[in-house]
Amino acid sequence: MNASDAYCRQKAAPPGSNLYYALLMAPPARRAAACALHALCQEIAEVKDEVHEPSVASAKLAWWRTEIAALCAGRPTHPASKALRPHLEKAGIHQSALLQLIDGAEMDFEQMRYLDLPALDRYCRLNGGQPAILAAHLYGFSNPQTPSCAESLGQAMALARTVANVGADARRGYIYFPVDELQRFDVTAAAIQNGGYSGQFKSLMRHQTQRAREQLQAAQAALPAADRRRQRALLVLARLHLALLDEIELSQFEILHQRIDLTPLRKLWIAWRTR
């Protein structure tokens, strides 16, 4: 394993992480490529956590646009893009598809609230669906519907993360639940940020959880049978998200002050059983 591949593995799939167990079920020849892609996605997504000054964030994301252009021209400089470079041509991944990752990251600096579900869906498509499309190309497919099914799966996983990370996101100022739904359930952004576990909040969470669960289940079922083995890592990630939603619901949605996760043994068991 070269230095760039090692960097990506540590960045994206350290032992115990969801991706670590998902990649155990991926075709061995595709693991390094998937690690590189997820590391690149993570580097771009983490700009919002590392930088709070909009002008600095804009500069960092502009640098990443330049780096993606360099990657596609065969001159990458970052370890993640260096590791991804050998896999692009074979997977048929183009610069325009990679640049959509930055479009998604920019949304976090353009707005911290989403008025309705269509607005949130666009965010989830760019920040979950687009990475999943890229991953589907790296894993390989025979059915032309597989990338769009992978997009739906990734979008549903991003929606599930808005449930799992609601407390941590709120502490950074982000509320991803649609404003019109907050109003419908009589929950204010301030109440979420202050850690209020009201009956209204739990009703809101139950609604958000059920929608994410239904989208995950539908997207899993729609993935073409011919490609399920090659796309097994994506299916594992989806099953892990489903299991986490179940745990959050069992906790009575006590998620604002703590992070709920699955045990490593349970993650391994879910990964092994996923088909």
Short mmCIF file of C-alpha atoms in Angstrom, two decimals:
data_model
loop_
_atom_site.label_atom_id
_atom_site.label_comp_id
_atom_site.label_asym_id
_atom_site.label_seq_id
_atom_site.Cartn_x
_atom_site.Cartn_y
_atom_site.Cartn_z
CA MET A 1 0.00 0.00 0.00
CA ASN A 2 1.48 3.35 -1.03
CA ALA A 3 1.38 6.50 1.12
CA SER A 4 -1.67 8.00 -0.62
CA ASP A 5 -3.70 4.80 -0.27
CA ALA A 6 -2.71 4.53 3.39
CA TYR A 7 -3.77 8.13 3.97
CA CYS A 8 -7.16 7.47 2.40
CA ARG A 9 -7.76 4.32 4.41
CA GLN A 10 -7.04 6.11 7.66
CA LYS A 11 -9.09 9.14 6.64
CA ALA A 12 -12.18 7.42 5.31
CA ALA A 13 -12.27 3.90 6.76
CA PRO A 14 -10.49 3.64 10.12
CA PRO A 15 -11.24 0.44 12.08
CA GLY A 16 -14.68 0.58 13.63
CA SER A 17 -16.16 3.02 11.12
CA ASN A 18 -19.16 2.17 8.96
CA LEU A 19 -17.07 2.31 5.81
CA TYR A 20 -14.49 -0.04 7.32
CA TYR A 21 -17.11 -2.79 7.61
CA ALA A 22 -18.76 -1.94 4.30
CA LEU A 23 -15.47 -2.27 2.43
CA LEU A 24 -14.88 -5.72 3.91
CA MET A 25 -17.76 -6.78 1.65
CA ALA A 26 -16.56 -4.89 -1.44
CA PRO A 27 -14.66 -6.62 -4.26
CA PRO A 28 -10.99 -6.57 -3.12
CA ALA A 29 -9.88 -4.95 -6.37
CA ARG A 30 -12.25 -2.01 -5.75
CA ARG A 31 -11.44 -1.27 -2.11
CA ALA A 32 -8.58 1.15 -2.69
CA ALA A 33 -10.62 3.08 -5.24
CA ALA A 34 -13.60 3.33 -2.91
CA CYS A 35 -11.39 4.45 -0.03
CA ALA A 36 -9.87 7.18 -2.22
CA LEU A 37 -13.31 8.41 -3.30
CA HIS A 38 -14.68 8.50 0.23
CA ALA A 39 -11.55 10.25 1.49
CA LEU A 40 -11.96 12.91 -1.19
CA CYS A 41 -15.64 13.34 -0.29
CA GLN A 42 -14.75 13.63 3.39
CA GLU A 43 -12.01 16.20 2.79
CA ILE A 44 -14.47 18.40 0.91
CA ALA A 45 -17.34 17.88 3.36
CA GLU A 46 -15.17 18.68 6.38
CA VAL A 47 -14.50 22.22 5.20
CA LYS A 48 -17.72 23.31 6.94
CA ASP A 49 -16.49 21.86 10.26
CA GLU A 50 -12.97 23.23 10.02
CA VAL A 51 -13.65 26.74 8.72
CA HIS A 52 -16.18 29.22 10.09
CA GLU A 53 -15.17 32.29 8.10
CA PRO A 54 -17.12 32.26 4.80
CA SER A 55 -14.32 33.89 2.81
CA VAL A 56 -11.81 31.28 4.00
CA ALA A 57 -14.23 28.46 3.28
CA SER A 58 -14.86 29.86 -0.19
CA ALA A 59 -11.11 29.94 -0.81
CA LYS A 60 -10.69 26.35 0.37
CA LEU A 61 -13.50 25.10 -1.84
CA ALA A 62 -12.08 27.08 -4.78
CA TRP A 63 -8.78 25.28 -4.15
CA TRP A 64 -10.60 21.97 -4.30
CA ARG A 65 -12.14 22.95 -7.64
CA THR A 66 -8.63 23.58 -8.93
CA GLU A 67 -7.43 20.28 -7.46
CA ILE A 68 -10.23 18.33 -9.15
CA ALA A 69 -9.30 19.94 -12.47
CA ALA A 70 -5.70 18.91 -11.83
CA LEU A 71 -6.83 15.40 -10.88
CA CYS A 72 -8.72 14.99 -14.14
CA ALA A 73 -5.75 16.38 -16.07
CA GLY A 74 -3.44 13.84 -14.44
CA ARG A 75 -1.65 16.26 -12.10
CA PRO A 76 -3.19 15.77 -8.62
CA THR A 77 -1.36 17.04 -5.55
CA HIS A 78 -3.51 15.97 -2.57
CA PRO A 79 -3.12 12.38 -1.26
CA ALA A 80 -6.83 11.63 -1.78
CA SER A 81 -6.85 12.81 -5.38
CA LYS A 82 -3.53 11.07 -6.06
CA ALA A 83 -5.04 7.81 -4.83
CA LEU A 84 -8.20 8.29 -6.90
CA ARG A 85 -6.43 9.22 -10.14
CA PRO A 86 -5.63 5.65 -11.38
CA HIS A 87 -9.29 4.65 -11.15
CA LEU A 88 -11.06 7.52 -12.91
CA GLU A 89 -10.76 6.50 -16.53
CA LYS A 90 -11.73 2.87 -16.03
CA ALA A 91 -14.77 3.91 -13.97
CA GLY A 92 -15.84 6.55 -16.49
CA ILE A 93 -15.90 9.35 -13.91
CA HIS A 94 -15.71 12.86 -15.37
CA GLN A 95 -14.72 16.20 -13.92
CA SER A 96 -18.28 17.55 -13.94
CA ALA A 97 -19.44 14.71 -11.68
CA LEU A 98 -16.66 15.35 -9.18
CA LEU A 99 -17.34 19.07 -9.13
CA GLN A 100 -20.86 18.38 -7.90
CA LEU A 101 -19.27 17.32 -4.60
CA ILE A 102 -18.15 20.91 -4.15
CA ASP A 103 -21.58 22.20 -5.18
CA GLY A 104 -22.95 20.18 -2.27
CA ALA A 105 -20.36 21.50 0.18
CA GLU A 106 -21.10 25.07 -0.87
CA MET A 107 -24.72 24.65 0.17
CA ASP A 108 -23.61 24.56 3.80
CA PHE A 109 -22.18 28.06 3.44
CA GLU A 110 -25.15 29.41 1.54
CA GLN A 111 -27.86 28.37 4.00
CA MET A 112 -28.32 26.77 7.42
CA ARG A 113 -32.05 26.10 7.10
CA TYR A 114 -34.21 24.44 4.43
CA LEU A 115 -37.71 25.76 3.86
CA ASP A 116 -39.31 22.54 2.62
CA LEU A 117 -38.65 18.95 1.62
CA PRO A 118 -37.73 19.68 -2.04
CA ALA A 119 -34.98 22.03 -0.82
CA LEU A 120 -33.68 19.41 1.61
CA ASP A 121 -33.88 16.74 -1.11
CA ARG A 122 -31.54 18.79 -3.29
CA TYR A 123 -29.06 19.03 -0.43
CA CYS A 124 -29.26 15.27 0.20
CA ARG A 125 -28.89 14.51 -3.51
CA LEU A 126 -25.66 16.48 -3.80
CA ASN A 127 -24.21 15.40 -0.46
CA GLY A 128 -25.36 11.79 -0.47
CA GLY A 129 -26.67 10.83 -3.89
CA GLN A 130 -23.74 12.17 -5.90
CA PRO A 131 -21.05 10.37 -3.86
CA ALA A 132 -23.09 7.16 -4.20
CA ILE A 133 -23.27 7.53 -7.99
CA LEU A 134 -19.48 7.89 -8.10
CA ALA A 135 -19.07 4.86 -5.84
CA ALA A 136 -21.39 2.81 -8.06
CA HIS A 137 -19.16 3.58 -11.04
CA LEU A 138 -16.08 2.50 -9.12
CA TYR A 139 -17.68 -0.78 -8.02
CA GLY A 140 -18.92 -1.48 -11.54
CA PHE A 141 -22.37 -2.33 -12.92
CA SER A 142 -24.08 -4.03 -15.83
CA ASN A 143 -27.59 -2.61 -15.51
CA PRO A 144 -27.79 1.02 -16.72
CA GLN A 145 -30.33 1.77 -13.95
CA THR A 146 -27.82 1.00 -11.19
CA PRO A 147 -26.26 4.50 -10.91
CA SER A 148 -29.66 6.17 -10.50
CA CYS A 149 -30.64 3.54 -7.92
CA ALA A 150 -27.35 4.18 -6.12
CA GLU A 151 -28.16 7.89 -6.15
CA SER A 152 -31.49 7.20 -4.43
CA LEU A 153 -29.70 5.04 -1.88
CA GLY A 154 -27.11 7.72 -1.14
CA GLN A 155 -29.76 10.43 -0.94
CA ALA A 156 -31.69 8.33 1.59
CA MET A 157 -28.53 7.80 3.65
CA ALA A 158 -27.94 11.55 3.73
CA LEU A 159 -31.51 12.00 4.95
CA ALA A 160 -30.89 9.41 7.68
CA ARG A 161 -27.80 11.35 8.76
CA THR A 162 -29.92 14.45 9.34
CA VAL A 163 -31.70 12.38 11.99
CA ALA A 164 -28.59 10.78 13.49
CA ASN A 165 -26.62 14.03 13.65
CA VAL A 166 -29.40 16.44 14.62
CA GLY A 167 -27.84 17.32 17.97
CA ALA A 168 -24.29 17.80 16.70
CA ASP A 169 -25.52 19.73 13.67
CA ALA A 170 -27.67 22.02 15.83
CA ARG A 171 -24.70 22.88 18.04
CA ARG A 172 -22.95 24.15 14.91
CA GLY A 173 -25.98 26.16 13.90
CA TYR A 174 -27.41 23.78 11.28
CA ILE A 175 -31.00 22.54 11.35
CA TYR A 176 -31.63 20.28 8.38
CA PHE A 177 -35.28 19.47 9.07
CA PRO A 178 -37.57 21.48 6.77
CA VAL A 179 -38.85 24.71 8.30
CA ASP A 180 -42.44 24.00 7.30
CA GLU A 181 -42.25 20.67 9.16
CA LEU A 182 -40.79 22.32 12.25
CA GLN A 183 -43.80 24.62 12.18
CA ARG A 184 -46.22 21.75 11.64
CA PHE A 185 -44.89 19.93 14.72
CA ASP A 186 -44.55 23.16 16.73
CA VAL A 187 -40.80 22.77 17.29
CA THR A 188 -38.47 25.75 17.07
CA ALA A 189 -34.84 25.68 15.97
CA ALA A 190 -33.93 27.24 19.31
CA ALA A 191 -35.60 24.37 21.19
CA ILE A 192 -33.49 21.84 19.27
CA GLN A 193 -30.33 23.85 19.86
CA ASN A 194 -31.13 24.05 23.57
CA GLY A 195 -31.65 20.29 23.83
CA GLY A 196 -35.38 20.31 24.50
CA TYR A 197 -36.98 16.83 24.53
CA SER A 198 -40.63 17.82 24.27
CA GLY A 199 -43.45 15.61 23.06
CA GLN A 200 -43.57 17.72 19.93
CA PHE A 201 -39.86 17.14 19.31
CA LYS A 202 -40.29 13.37 19.61
CA SER A 203 -43.21 13.46 17.18
CA LEU A 204 -41.06 15.44 14.75
CA MET A 205 -38.23 12.94 15.12
CA ARG A 206 -40.56 10.01 14.61
CA HIS A 207 -41.74 11.58 11.36
CA GLN A 208 -38.19 12.28 10.13
CA THR A 209 -37.02 8.80 11.09
CA GLN A 210 -39.89 7.03 9.37
CA ARG A 211 -39.40 8.97 6.14
CA ALA A 212 -35.68 8.20 6.08
CA ARG A 213 -36.38 4.53 6.83
CA GLU A 214 -38.94 4.24 4.04
CA GLN A 215 -36.61 5.88 1.52
CA LEU A 216 -33.75 3.58 2.50
CA GLN A 217 -35.88 0.47 2.23
CA ALA A 218 -37.30 1.49 -1.15
CA ALA A 219 -33.88 2.35 -2.56
CA GLN A 220 -32.38 -0.94 -1.37
CA ALA A 221 -35.18 -2.93 -2.95
CA ALA A 222 -34.83 -1.07 -6.27
CA LEU A 223 -31.13 -1.84 -6.79
CA PRO A 224 -30.97 -4.26 -9.77
CA ALA A 225 -30.32 -7.87 -8.82
CA ALA A 226 -27.56 -8.20 -11.41
CA ASP A 227 -25.43 -5.61 -9.62
CA ARG A 228 -26.21 -6.22 -5.96
CA ARG A 229 -23.04 -8.24 -5.39
CA ARG A 230 -20.78 -5.57 -6.87
CA GLN A 231 -22.68 -2.82 -5.03
CA ARG A 232 -22.69 -4.72 -1.76
CA ALA A 233 -20.65 -2.08 0.07
CA LEU A 234 -23.34 0.53 -0.64
CA LEU A 235 -26.01 -1.90 0.53
CA VAL A 236 -24.06 -2.48 3.76
CA LEU A 237 -23.88 1.25 4.41
CA ALA A 238 -27.64 1.51 3.88
CA ARG A 239 -28.32 -1.37 6.29
CA LEU A 240 -26.08 0.25 8.90
CA HIS A 241 -28.03 3.49 8.54
CA LEU A 242 -31.29 1.57 8.98
CA ALA A 243 -30.01 -0.15 12.11
CA LEU A 244 -28.89 3.18 13.53
CA LEU A 245 -32.34 4.68 12.95
CA ASP A 246 -33.79 1.75 14.91
CA GLU A 247 -31.40 2.45 17.79
CA ILE A 248 -32.29 6.13 17.81
CA GLU A 249 -35.97 5.28 17.96
CA LEU A 250 -35.36 2.80 20.80
CA SER A 251 -33.61 5.59 22.72
CA GLN A 252 -36.85 7.62 22.54
CA PHE A 253 -34.92 10.07 20.35
CA GLU A 254 -32.54 11.09 23.15
CA ILE A 255 -30.10 12.24 20.49
CA LEU A 256 -29.57 15.93 21.17
CA HIS A 257 -26.98 15.53 23.93
CA GLN A 258 -25.26 12.32 22.86
CA ARG A 259 -24.06 10.39 19.84
CA ILE A 260 -25.74 7.04 19.32
CA ASP A 261 -23.81 4.39 17.39
CA LEU A 262 -23.77 0.65 16.77
CA THR A 263 -21.21 -1.63 18.39
CA PRO A 264 -18.38 -2.92 16.16
CA LEU A 265 -19.67 -6.49 16.52
CA ARG A 266 -23.14 -5.50 15.39
CA LYS A 267 -21.71 -3.59 12.42
CA LEU A 268 -19.73 -6.66 11.39
CA TRP A 269 -22.80 -8.90 11.74
CA ILE A 270 -24.93 -6.56 9.62
CA ALA A 271 -22.21 -6.31 6.97
CA TRP A 272 -21.78 -10.08 6.78
CA ARG A 273 -25.53 -10.68 6.44
CA THR A 274 -26.16 -8.01 3.80
CA ARG A 275 -26.84 -9.32 0.30
#
